[in-house]
Short mmCIF file of C-alpha atoms in Angstrom, two decimals:
data_model
loop_
_atom_site.label_atom_id
_atom_site.label_comp_id
_atom_site.label_asym_id
_atom_site.label_seq_id
_atom_site.Cartn_x
_atom_site.Cartn_y
_atom_site.Cartn_z
CA UNK A 1 0.00 0.00 0.00
CA UNK A 2 1.19 3.51 -0.84
CA UNK A 3 1.43 5.01 2.61
CA UNK A 4 2.19 8.58 1.61
CA UNK A 5 -1.40 9.54 0.97
CA UNK A 6 -3.20 6.85 2.87
CA UNK A 7 -5.14 7.83 5.94
CA UNK A 8 -4.44 6.32 9.31
CA UNK A 9 -7.64 4.32 9.11
CA UNK A 10 -6.76 2.90 5.71
CA UNK A 11 -3.33 1.91 6.96
CA UNK A 12 -4.84 0.21 9.97
CA UNK A 13 -7.30 -1.66 7.76
CA UNK A 14 -4.43 -2.74 5.54
CA UNK A 15 -2.49 -3.96 8.54
CA UNK A 16 -5.52 -5.86 9.82
CA UNK A 17 -5.69 -7.48 6.38
CA UNK A 18 -2.09 -8.65 6.71
CA UNK A 19 0.02 -5.78 5.36
CA UNK A 20 2.91 -5.39 7.75
CA UNK A 21 4.27 -2.41 5.83
CA UNK A 22 1.11 -0.46 6.60
CA UNK A 23 1.79 -0.85 10.29
CA UNK A 24 5.32 0.44 9.88
CA UNK A 25 4.02 3.60 8.24
CA UNK A 26 1.37 4.05 10.88
CA UNK A 27 3.93 3.58 13.60
CA UNK A 28 6.28 6.09 12.04
CA UNK A 29 3.54 8.69 11.97
CA UNK A 30 2.60 8.43 15.63
CA UNK A 31 5.61 7.18 17.50
CA UNK A 32 7.11 10.55 18.38
CA UNK A 33 3.95 12.31 19.43
CA UNK A 34 2.66 9.38 21.41
CA UNK A 35 5.96 8.90 23.15
CA UNK A 36 6.17 12.58 24.14
CA UNK A 37 2.58 12.50 25.34
CA UNK A 38 3.41 9.62 27.64
CA UNK A 39 6.69 11.08 28.72
CA UNK A 40 5.15 14.42 29.68
CA UNK A 41 2.71 12.58 31.93
CA UNK A 42 5.10 10.04 33.37
CA UNK A 43 8.31 12.13 33.30
CA UNK A 44 10.38 8.99 33.24
CA UNK A 45 11.82 7.35 30.16
CA UNK A 46 11.66 3.82 31.52
CA UNK A 47 8.00 4.19 32.42
CA UNK A 48 7.30 5.87 29.11
CA UNK A 49 9.00 3.02 27.27
CA UNK A 50 6.92 0.46 29.12
CA UNK A 51 3.62 2.24 28.51
CA UNK A 52 4.55 3.02 24.92
CA UNK A 53 5.16 -0.63 24.16
CA UNK A 54 1.96 -1.65 25.94
CA UNK A 55 -0.09 0.79 23.90
CA UNK A 56 1.25 -0.49 20.61
CA UNK A 57 0.85 -4.06 21.73
CA UNK A 58 -2.82 -3.38 22.36
CA UNK A 59 -3.10 -1.84 18.91
CA UNK A 60 -1.60 -4.97 17.41
CA UNK A 61 -3.83 -7.29 19.39
CA UNK A 62 -7.00 -5.35 18.64
CA UNK A 63 -6.37 -4.86 14.94
CA UNK A 64 -9.27 -7.09 13.84
CA UNK A 65 -11.68 -5.65 16.39
CA UNK A 66 -10.72 -2.12 15.51
CA UNK A 67 -12.03 -2.62 11.98
CA UNK A 68 -15.59 -3.10 13.11
CA UNK A 69 -15.55 -0.67 16.00
CA UNK A 70 -14.00 2.08 13.90
CA UNK A 71 -16.64 1.70 11.24
CA UNK A 72 -19.48 1.79 13.69
CA UNK A 73 -18.21 4.55 15.90
CA UNK A 74 -16.69 6.58 13.07
CA UNK A 75 -13.69 7.19 15.27
CA UNK A 76 -10.30 8.10 13.94
CA UNK A 77 -7.23 6.06 14.52
CA UNK A 78 -5.48 8.82 16.48
CA UNK A 79 -8.42 9.13 18.85
CA UNK A 80 -8.42 5.40 19.36
CA UNK A 81 -4.66 5.34 19.88
CA UNK A 82 -4.72 8.07 22.51
CA UNK A 83 -7.71 6.48 24.19
CA UNK A 84 -5.60 3.37 24.69
CA UNK A 85 -2.78 5.54 26.00
CA UNK A 86 -5.13 7.35 28.34
CA UNK A 87 -6.36 4.08 29.80
CA UNK A 88 -2.82 2.84 30.15
CA UNK A 89 -1.89 5.95 32.05
CA UNK A 90 -4.95 5.56 34.25
CA UNK A 91 -3.83 2.03 35.08
CA UNK A 92 -0.44 3.41 35.98
CA UNK A 93 -1.81 6.11 38.24
CA UNK A 94 -4.13 3.69 39.94
CA UNK A 95 -1.25 1.34 40.58
CA UNK A 96 0.74 4.15 42.15
CA UNK A 97 -2.21 5.54 44.10
CA UNK A 98 -0.73 8.95 44.16
CA UNK A 99 0.07 11.80 41.85
CA UNK A 100 3.13 11.58 39.73
CA UNK A 101 6.25 12.44 41.60
CA UNK A 102 8.66 15.17 40.66
CA UNK A 103 11.29 14.35 38.09
CA UNK A 104 14.49 12.85 39.36
CA UNK A 105 16.56 15.88 38.42
CA UNK A 106 14.12 18.46 39.76
CA UNK A 107 16.34 19.52 42.65
CA UNK A 108 19.37 19.84 40.42
CA UNK A 109 17.51 21.94 37.93
CA UNK A 110 16.11 24.15 40.63
CA UNK A 111 19.57 24.69 42.13
CA UNK A 112 20.89 25.81 38.80
CA UNK A 113 18.25 28.45 38.47
CA UNK A 114 18.76 32.03 39.63
CA UNK A 115 16.46 33.50 42.23
CA UNK A 116 13.51 34.93 40.31
CA UNK A 117 13.09 37.74 42.87
CA UNK A 118 16.39 39.44 42.21
CA UNK A 119 15.66 42.78 40.70
CA UNK A 120 18.31 42.44 38.04
CA UNK A 121 16.81 39.25 36.71
CA UNK A 122 16.07 39.19 33.07
CA UNK A 123 13.49 36.75 31.91
CA UNK A 124 15.05 34.51 29.40
CA UNK A 125 13.38 31.95 27.27
CA UNK A 126 14.73 29.30 29.60
CA UNK A 127 13.11 31.01 32.56
CA UNK A 128 9.83 31.18 30.74
CA UNK A 129 9.94 27.51 29.97
CA UNK A 130 10.82 26.69 33.53
CA UNK A 131 7.83 28.59 34.81
CA UNK A 132 5.61 26.84 32.33
CA UNK A 133 6.91 23.48 33.40
CA UNK A 134 6.25 24.31 37.04
CA UNK A 135 2.78 25.46 36.17
CA UNK A 136 2.12 22.25 34.26
CA UNK A 137 3.35 20.19 37.20
CA UNK A 138 0.97 21.97 39.50
CA UNK A 139 -2.06 21.28 37.36
CA UNK A 140 -4.44 18.52 38.36
CA UNK A 141 -3.94 15.40 36.33
CA UNK A 142 -7.18 15.72 34.35
CA UNK A 143 -6.48 19.35 33.41
CA UNK A 144 -2.88 18.66 32.44
CA UNK A 145 -3.89 15.79 30.19
CA UNK A 146 -6.54 17.85 28.43
CA UNK A 147 -4.13 20.73 27.99
CA UNK A 148 -1.41 18.53 26.52
CA UNK A 149 -3.81 16.81 24.16
CA UNK A 150 -4.97 20.18 23.01
CA UNK A 151 -1.66 22.02 22.73
CA UNK A 152 0.62 19.21 21.59
CA UNK A 153 -1.69 16.91 19.64
CA UNK A 154 -4.03 19.69 18.48
CA UNK A 155 -7.05 17.45 18.95
CA UNK A 156 -10.57 18.78 18.94
CA UNK A 157 -12.63 19.00 22.10
CA UNK A 158 -14.75 16.08 20.91
CA UNK A 159 -11.71 13.92 20.29
CA UNK A 160 -10.29 14.79 23.69
CA UNK A 161 -13.66 13.95 25.19
CA UNK A 162 -13.63 10.59 23.40
CA UNK A 163 -10.14 9.86 24.66
CA UNK A 164 -10.70 10.86 28.27
CA UNK A 165 -14.26 9.57 28.45
CA UNK A 166 -15.95 12.85 29.34
CA UNK A 167 -18.23 15.23 27.49
CA UNK A 168 -17.24 18.13 25.36
CA UNK A 169 -18.28 20.73 27.94
CA UNK A 170 -16.21 19.05 30.61
CA UNK A 171 -13.22 19.12 28.32
CA UNK A 172 -13.83 22.77 27.61
CA UNK A 173 -14.07 23.58 31.30
CA UNK A 174 -10.91 21.69 32.20
CA UNK A 175 -9.07 23.39 29.38
CA UNK A 176 -10.20 26.83 30.50
CA UNK A 177 -9.11 26.24 34.13
CA UNK A 178 -5.74 24.94 32.96
CA UNK A 179 -5.16 27.93 30.73
CA UNK A 180 -6.06 30.35 33.52
CA UNK A 181 -3.56 28.75 35.88
CA UNK A 182 -0.82 28.89 33.27
CA UNK A 183 -1.55 32.56 32.58
CA UNK A 184 -1.35 33.39 36.25
CA UNK A 185 2.06 31.71 36.56
CA UNK A 186 3.58 33.24 33.50
CA UNK A 187 4.85 36.82 33.43
CA UNK A 188 2.85 39.16 31.36
CA UNK B 1 2.42 13.27 8.86
CA UNK B 2 -1.01 12.45 10.15
CA UNK B 3 -3.52 12.37 7.32
CA UNK B 4 -6.48 13.30 9.47
CA UNK B 5 -8.82 15.92 8.03
CA UNK B 6 -7.99 19.49 9.02
CA UNK B 7 -9.74 20.88 12.04
CA UNK B 8 -12.63 23.28 11.54
CA UNK B 9 -11.76 26.91 12.22
CA UNK B 10 -13.50 26.91 15.56
CA UNK B 11 -11.40 23.92 16.71
CA UNK B 12 -7.99 25.25 15.62
CA UNK B 13 -5.61 26.56 18.24
CA UNK B 14 -6.10 30.24 18.86
CA UNK B 15 -3.18 32.64 19.19
CA UNK B 16 -2.76 32.19 22.91
CA UNK B 17 -2.91 28.41 22.67
CA UNK B 18 -0.42 28.47 19.87
CA UNK B 19 1.94 30.66 21.87
CA UNK B 20 1.64 28.32 24.85
CA UNK B 21 2.23 25.31 22.66
CA UNK B 22 5.36 26.95 21.30
CA UNK B 23 6.51 27.71 24.82
CA UNK B 24 5.99 24.21 26.17
CA UNK B 25 9.22 23.06 27.69
CA UNK B 26 11.04 20.20 26.15
CA UNK B 27 10.13 16.92 27.65
CA UNK B 28 12.65 15.73 30.16
CA UNK B 29 15.05 13.06 29.01
CA UNK B 30 14.91 11.35 25.64
CA UNK B 31 12.04 12.67 23.52
CA UNK B 32 11.84 9.71 21.15
CA UNK B 33 11.48 5.97 21.64
CA UNK B 34 14.74 4.11 21.35
CA UNK B 35 15.70 2.04 18.33
CA UNK B 36 15.46 -1.19 20.29
CA UNK B 37 11.95 -0.27 21.39
CA UNK B 38 10.98 0.43 17.78
CA UNK B 39 12.41 -2.92 16.73
CA UNK B 40 10.50 -4.80 19.43
CA UNK B 41 7.20 -3.23 18.49
CA UNK B 42 7.64 -3.77 14.77
CA UNK B 43 8.66 -7.36 15.37
CA UNK B 44 5.57 -7.93 17.47
CA UNK B 45 3.41 -6.46 14.72
CA UNK B 46 5.08 -8.73 12.16
CA UNK B 47 4.72 -11.79 14.36
CA UNK B 48 1.04 -11.13 14.94
CA UNK B 49 0.40 -11.51 11.23
CA UNK B 50 2.07 -14.92 11.12
CA UNK B 51 0.91 -16.83 14.16
CA UNK B 52 2.77 -20.00 14.96
CA UNK B 53 0.89 -23.15 14.00
CA UNK B 54 -0.68 -24.89 16.91
CA UNK B 55 1.67 -27.50 18.28
CA UNK B 56 -1.13 -29.42 19.92
CA UNK B 57 -2.81 -30.38 16.69
CA UNK B 58 -1.89 -34.08 16.86
CA UNK B 59 -3.18 -34.17 20.38
CA UNK B 60 -6.53 -32.83 19.31
CA UNK B 61 -6.97 -35.20 16.41
CA UNK B 62 -8.33 -38.05 18.49
CA UNK B 63 -10.69 -35.98 20.59
CA UNK B 64 -13.48 -35.63 18.04
CA UNK B 65 -13.69 -39.31 17.00
CA UNK B 66 -13.53 -40.40 20.61
CA UNK B 67 -16.29 -38.01 21.56
CA UNK B 68 -18.46 -39.22 18.69
CA UNK B 69 -17.88 -42.85 19.61
CA UNK B 70 -18.67 -42.20 23.26
CA UNK B 71 -21.84 -40.35 22.33
CA UNK B 72 -22.94 -43.21 20.08
CA UNK B 73 -22.30 -45.75 22.80
CA UNK B 74 -24.28 -43.69 25.25
CA UNK B 75 -27.17 -43.26 22.82
CA UNK B 76 -27.26 -46.96 22.00
CA UNK B 77 -27.18 -47.86 25.66
CA UNK B 78 -30.03 -45.52 26.45
CA UNK B 79 -32.06 -46.80 23.52
CA UNK B 80 -31.50 -50.38 24.65
CA UNK B 81 -32.58 -49.53 28.17
CA UNK B 82 -35.61 -47.52 27.09
CA UNK B 83 -36.95 -49.86 24.43
CA UNK B 84 -40.65 -50.68 24.95
CA UNK B 85 -41.49 -53.77 27.00
CA UNK B 86 -42.63 -56.80 25.03
CA UNK B 87 -46.27 -57.62 24.73
CA UNK B 88 -47.73 -60.39 26.87
CA UNK B 89 -48.16 -62.66 23.86
CA UNK B 90 -44.46 -63.32 23.82
CA UNK B 91 -44.72 -67.05 23.22
CA UNK B 92 -46.26 -66.17 19.94
CA UNK B 93 -43.38 -63.88 19.26
CA UNK B 94 -40.94 -66.58 20.15
CA UNK B 95 -42.75 -69.02 17.95
CA UNK B 96 -42.80 -66.56 15.12
CA UNK B 97 -39.10 -66.02 15.63
CA UNK B 98 -38.66 -69.76 15.41
CA UNK B 99 -40.35 -69.71 12.07
CA UNK B 100 -37.94 -67.11 10.78
CA UNK B 101 -35.59 -69.73 9.49
CA UNK B 102 -32.17 -71.04 10.36
CA UNK B 103 -30.62 -67.60 10.50
CA UNK B 104 -33.15 -66.07 12.83
CA UNK B 105 -32.03 -63.60 15.48
CA UNK B 106 -30.29 -64.54 18.69
CA UNK B 107 -33.23 -63.92 21.00
CA UNK B 108 -34.55 -67.38 20.23
CA UNK B 109 -31.47 -68.77 21.87
CA UNK B 110 -32.40 -67.02 25.06
CA UNK B 111 -35.93 -68.34 24.81
CA UNK B 112 -34.61 -71.85 24.69
CA UNK B 113 -32.18 -71.25 27.48
CA UNK B 114 -34.99 -70.04 29.69
CA UNK B 115 -37.91 -72.28 28.97
CA UNK B 116 -36.97 -75.26 26.90
CA UNK B 117 -35.68 -78.51 28.29
CA UNK B 118 -32.81 -80.11 26.46
CA UNK B 119 -34.06 -81.49 23.20
CA UNK B 120 -34.27 -85.25 22.89
CA UNK B 121 -31.72 -87.02 20.79
CA UNK B 122 -34.28 -87.85 18.17
CA UNK B 123 -34.98 -84.21 17.61
CA UNK B 124 -31.62 -83.73 16.01
CA UNK B 125 -32.76 -85.93 13.15
CA UNK B 126 -35.86 -83.98 12.37
CA UNK B 127 -35.91 -83.29 8.65
CA UNK B 128 -35.34 -79.81 7.41
CA UNK B 129 -38.82 -79.55 5.96
CA UNK B 130 -40.30 -80.17 9.35
CA UNK B 131 -38.01 -77.67 10.96
CA UNK B 132 -38.90 -75.01 8.48
CA UNK B 133 -42.65 -75.34 8.72
CA UNK B 134 -44.25 -72.05 9.49
CA UNK B 135 -44.71 -71.27 13.13
CA UNK B 136 -48.36 -70.80 13.84
CA UNK B 137 -48.94 -67.88 16.17
CA UNK B 138 -46.71 -65.47 14.36
CA UNK B 139 -47.38 -61.73 14.34
CA UNK B 140 -49.90 -61.70 17.15
CA UNK B 141 -47.71 -59.08 18.80
CA UNK B 142 -46.70 -56.17 16.59
CA UNK B 143 -43.22 -55.88 18.07
CA UNK B 144 -42.58 -59.55 17.93
CA UNK B 145 -43.97 -59.68 14.45
CA UNK B 146 -41.68 -56.87 13.45
CA UNK B 147 -38.63 -58.56 14.88
CA UNK B 148 -39.53 -61.90 13.45
CA UNK B 149 -40.42 -60.38 10.14
CA UNK B 150 -37.16 -58.53 9.93
CA UNK B 151 -35.22 -61.63 10.85
CA UNK B 152 -37.12 -63.66 8.36
CA UNK B 153 -36.46 -61.13 5.63
CA UNK B 154 -32.79 -61.21 6.41
CA UNK B 155 -32.44 -64.92 6.85
CA UNK B 156 -34.80 -66.52 4.39
CA UNK B 157 -36.14 -64.09 1.86
CA UNK B 158 -37.55 -66.85 -0.30
CA UNK B 159 -39.78 -68.15 2.47
CA UNK B 160 -43.34 -66.85 2.45
CA UNK B 161 -44.46 -65.01 5.53
CA UNK B 162 -46.42 -67.42 7.69
CA UNK B 163 -48.19 -64.57 9.38
CA UNK B 164 -50.25 -63.94 6.28
CA UNK B 165 -52.16 -67.21 6.73
CA UNK B 166 -52.26 -68.07 10.39
CA UNK B 167 -52.06 -71.81 10.89
CA UNK B 168 -53.73 -73.53 13.81
CA UNK B 169 -52.23 -72.66 17.13
CA UNK B 170 -49.90 -75.24 18.58
CA UNK B 171 -50.27 -76.36 22.15
CA UNK B 172 -48.48 -74.37 24.78
CA UNK B 173 -44.93 -75.49 25.49
CA UNK B 174 -44.33 -77.55 28.59
CA UNK B 175 -44.12 -75.38 31.67
CA UNK B 176 -41.00 -76.27 33.61
CA UNK B 177 -41.27 -74.10 36.68
CA UNK B 178 -44.90 -74.09 37.68
CA UNK B 179 -44.89 -74.76 41.43
CA UNK B 180 -48.08 -76.69 41.65
CA UNK B 181 -47.37 -78.79 38.64
CA UNK B 182 -43.84 -79.53 39.73
CA UNK B 183 -44.95 -80.95 43.04
CA UNK B 184 -48.11 -82.61 41.97
CA UNK B 185 -48.08 -86.23 40.86
CA UNK B 186 -51.53 -85.91 39.38
CA UNK B 187 -51.25 -84.09 36.10
CA UNK B 188 -54.78 -84.98 35.27
CA UNK B 189 -55.91 -82.80 38.11
CA UNK B 190 -54.30 -79.78 36.58
CA UNK B 191 -56.48 -77.54 34.53
CA UNK B 192 -55.55 -76.23 31.15
CA UNK B 193 -55.41 -72.76 32.62
CA UNK B 194 -52.92 -73.86 35.24
CA UNK B 195 -50.77 -75.42 32.60
CA UNK B 196 -50.85 -72.31 30.50
CA UNK B 197 -50.36 -69.92 33.38
CA UNK B 198 -46.62 -70.35 33.88
CA UNK B 199 -46.09 -70.07 30.21
CA UNK B 200 -47.97 -66.79 30.18
CA UNK B 201 -45.99 -65.63 33.14
CA UNK B 202 -42.83 -66.28 31.26
CA UNK B 203 -44.05 -64.32 28.31
CA UNK B 204 -42.08 -61.14 28.96
CA UNK B 205 -38.82 -62.99 29.31
CA UNK B 206 -39.54 -65.03 26.27
CA UNK B 207 -40.46 -62.07 24.19
CA UNK B 208 -37.40 -60.23 25.35
CA UNK B 209 -35.20 -62.90 23.99
CA UNK B 210 -37.03 -63.80 20.85
CA UNK B 211 -35.23 -65.02 17.73
CA UNK B 212 -31.51 -65.36 18.52
CA UNK B 213 -29.75 -67.65 16.04
CA UNK B 214 -30.43 -70.02 13.23
CA UNK B 215 -29.32 -73.14 15.05
CA UNK B 216 -31.35 -72.22 18.03
CA UNK B 217 -34.32 -71.65 15.82
CA UNK B 218 -33.91 -75.04 14.20
CA UNK B 219 -33.68 -76.81 17.51
CA UNK B 220 -36.58 -74.82 18.77
CA UNK B 221 -38.70 -75.83 15.79
CA UNK B 222 -37.79 -79.46 16.30
CA UNK B 223 -38.51 -79.13 19.97
CA UNK B 224 -41.85 -77.62 19.21
CA UNK B 225 -42.68 -80.52 16.98
CA UNK B 226 -41.72 -83.04 19.62
CA UNK B 227 -43.58 -81.17 22.28
CA UNK B 228 -46.57 -80.91 20.03
CA UNK B 229 -46.56 -84.65 19.43
CA UNK B 230 -46.27 -85.37 23.14
CA UNK B 231 -49.02 -82.96 23.94
CA UNK B 232 -51.28 -84.47 21.33
CA UNK B 233 -50.77 -87.91 22.81
CA UNK B 234 -51.39 -86.64 26.31
CA UNK B 235 -54.48 -84.81 25.22
CA UNK B 236 -55.81 -87.88 23.49
CA UNK B 237 -55.28 -89.94 26.64
CA UNK B 238 -56.74 -87.44 29.07
CA UNK B 239 -59.21 -85.73 26.84
CA UNK B 240 -62.15 -86.32 29.06
CA UNK B 241 -60.32 -85.32 32.20
CA UNK B 242 -59.01 -82.12 30.74
CA UNK B 243 -62.40 -81.18 29.40
CA UNK B 244 -64.08 -81.55 32.70
CA UNK B 245 -61.28 -79.93 34.67
CA UNK B 246 -61.23 -76.96 32.39
CA UNK B 247 -64.80 -76.16 33.40
CA UNK B 248 -63.77 -75.45 36.97
CA UNK B 249 -60.70 -73.44 36.10
CA UNK B 250 -60.29 -70.31 38.11
CA UNK B 251 -58.82 -67.41 36.17
CA UNK B 252 -57.64 -65.85 39.40
CA UNK B 253 -55.11 -68.60 39.83
CA UNK B 254 -53.28 -67.88 36.67
CA UNK B 255 -50.68 -65.95 38.53
CA UNK B 256 -48.22 -68.36 40.09
CA UNK B 257 -47.24 -67.91 43.71
CA UNK B 258 -43.88 -66.60 44.62
CA UNK B 259 -42.62 -69.87 46.10
CA UNK B 260 -43.84 -73.42 46.12
CA UNK B 261 -44.17 -73.40 49.91
CA UNK B 262 -46.17 -70.24 50.18
CA UNK B 263 -49.60 -70.38 51.85
CA UNK B 264 -51.21 -69.34 48.59
CA UNK B 265 -49.99 -72.54 47.01
CA UNK B 266 -51.48 -74.67 49.77
CA UNK B 267 -54.76 -72.80 49.66
CA UNK B 268 -54.99 -73.13 45.91
CA UNK B 269 -54.21 -76.82 46.16
CA UNK B 270 -56.87 -77.36 48.81
CA UNK B 271 -59.37 -75.36 46.78
CA UNK B 272 -58.63 -77.54 43.81
CA UNK B 273 -59.19 -80.68 45.86
CA UNK B 274 -62.47 -79.21 47.05
CA UNK B 275 -63.52 -78.55 43.51
CA UNK B 276 -62.71 -82.14 42.54
CA UNK B 277 -64.85 -83.30 45.41
CA UNK B 278 -67.70 -81.10 44.29
CA UNK B 279 -67.40 -82.53 40.83
CA UNK B 280 -67.64 -86.02 42.25
CA UNK B 281 -64.10 -87.03 41.44
CA UNK B 282 -63.35 -88.58 44.78
CA UNK B 283 -60.46 -90.69 43.56
CA UNK B 284 -58.69 -87.78 42.04
CA UNK B 285 -59.37 -85.66 45.06
CA UNK B 286 -58.06 -88.37 47.35
CA UNK B 287 -54.90 -88.87 45.34
CA UNK B 288 -54.28 -85.18 45.27
CA UNK B 289 -54.91 -84.90 48.99
CA UNK B 290 -52.46 -87.72 49.65
CA UNK B 291 -49.83 -85.93 47.70
CA UNK B 292 -50.68 -82.71 49.51
CA UNK B 293 -50.25 -84.44 52.84
CA UNK B 294 -46.97 -85.93 51.76
CA UNK B 295 -45.77 -82.50 50.70
CA UNK B 296 -47.16 -80.59 53.66
CA UNK B 297 -47.47 -83.08 56.56
CA UNK B 298 -48.14 -80.36 59.12
CA UNK B 299 -50.72 -78.40 57.17
CA UNK B 300 -54.18 -78.15 58.66
CA UNK B 301 -57.06 -79.32 56.48
CA UNK B 302 -60.60 -78.00 56.27
CA UNK B 303 -63.19 -80.28 57.86
CA UNK B 304 -64.58 -81.68 54.61
CA UNK B 305 -61.12 -82.70 53.48
CA UNK B 306 -60.28 -84.21 56.83
CA UNK B 307 -63.05 -86.71 56.23
CA UNK B 308 -61.65 -87.51 52.84
CA UNK B 309 -58.25 -88.13 54.33
CA UNK B 310 -59.66 -90.93 56.50
#
């Protein structure tokens, strides 16, 4: 199959029909974004590797079932893929029973930073990013996930609702709260 | 890269969202999956398309035939256990099975084993024509007729069906286990009903085992002939006695008692002696009473029989 113009759904159908090359193209399209999505939530490469492999393993196992469900639900492959990732993350959080911990190098990074209250401080791009990262870390899990799906994956509110299992208005509300918190943490 | 349709204008990132997205910090650590992780996933996808053949196939090959054979055995066993009971006219069925020819079914062998005494030596020389004569009471019972008919069709297709023209009924076969008859020295005192009763009681067993094998059927036919000849002679000798005794036969006594020593046997015997007395057959009554006394020395007699004893 010519994968340059084929849609994700057509590639997945081709893979379900036995075309291994279609899966390779599909994987190449989504591997980076999916991995970064997981890594932003988990903040650990080993955990991200484990979840990443699990998500793709579920895609492989459910290839035949996806054909029927995708036709009936008219859902896109990306939505389905991130729904699997969302559930995998939920399993991970439930197994930990607590919010994700700070990254291992958080203290080191903080020590390297200058005191933001010094009057001579000049906001650099690095400082801006650091503030944004801190603001993201402070967000509740549901709001952070919605924000990342929106900003990084550029998914619609309906798709985010399909992935997270909530309605469009709930997604919209979570997104608005997350944006407000980020605005309040960032310098004007 | 993704070929999804473009978002509608209302769903595209606005300026603030786009600025935030551009400002998102780099993810900590490695931002891409490793090459080994890619290789593992692609290999899993490739392997899923070519599943390994089941290694347990030879083990499964015998399961289906064994299950079918076991089911058949179970069904046959149930059918054998649940088959309808034979009709009471089983002697007729047995006789009809006898007429089925030398290759008749094996149930006749069981009939002989149950009811027939060993055939006399002369029976073995009975000519084939005599052995093959049609058995008279064939097809009185539908089941027996069916069995006998099927056996006859298999064994001797050239033989005409005797059931179409029923010949005269032969006399009942000798009853070997009738309690009263076995202990009584006065066969003349026995009614025709009493003689026939044990045979009727044996009917279910006989019908159950009708028509076993060809040899058995031949011997049975010869035995029937011999028995018929003996019965004819006995009937000729005791014709008058049997005729008169048959008048007083009690249908209620057709059912044999459980044991020869049971009180019902004694009572029936004494009633029979009383009937002989009423019919004026004092000699027969006396002989029967003597035998009764010899058999049951301690039994108490009714007053009218006590007088006869002295």
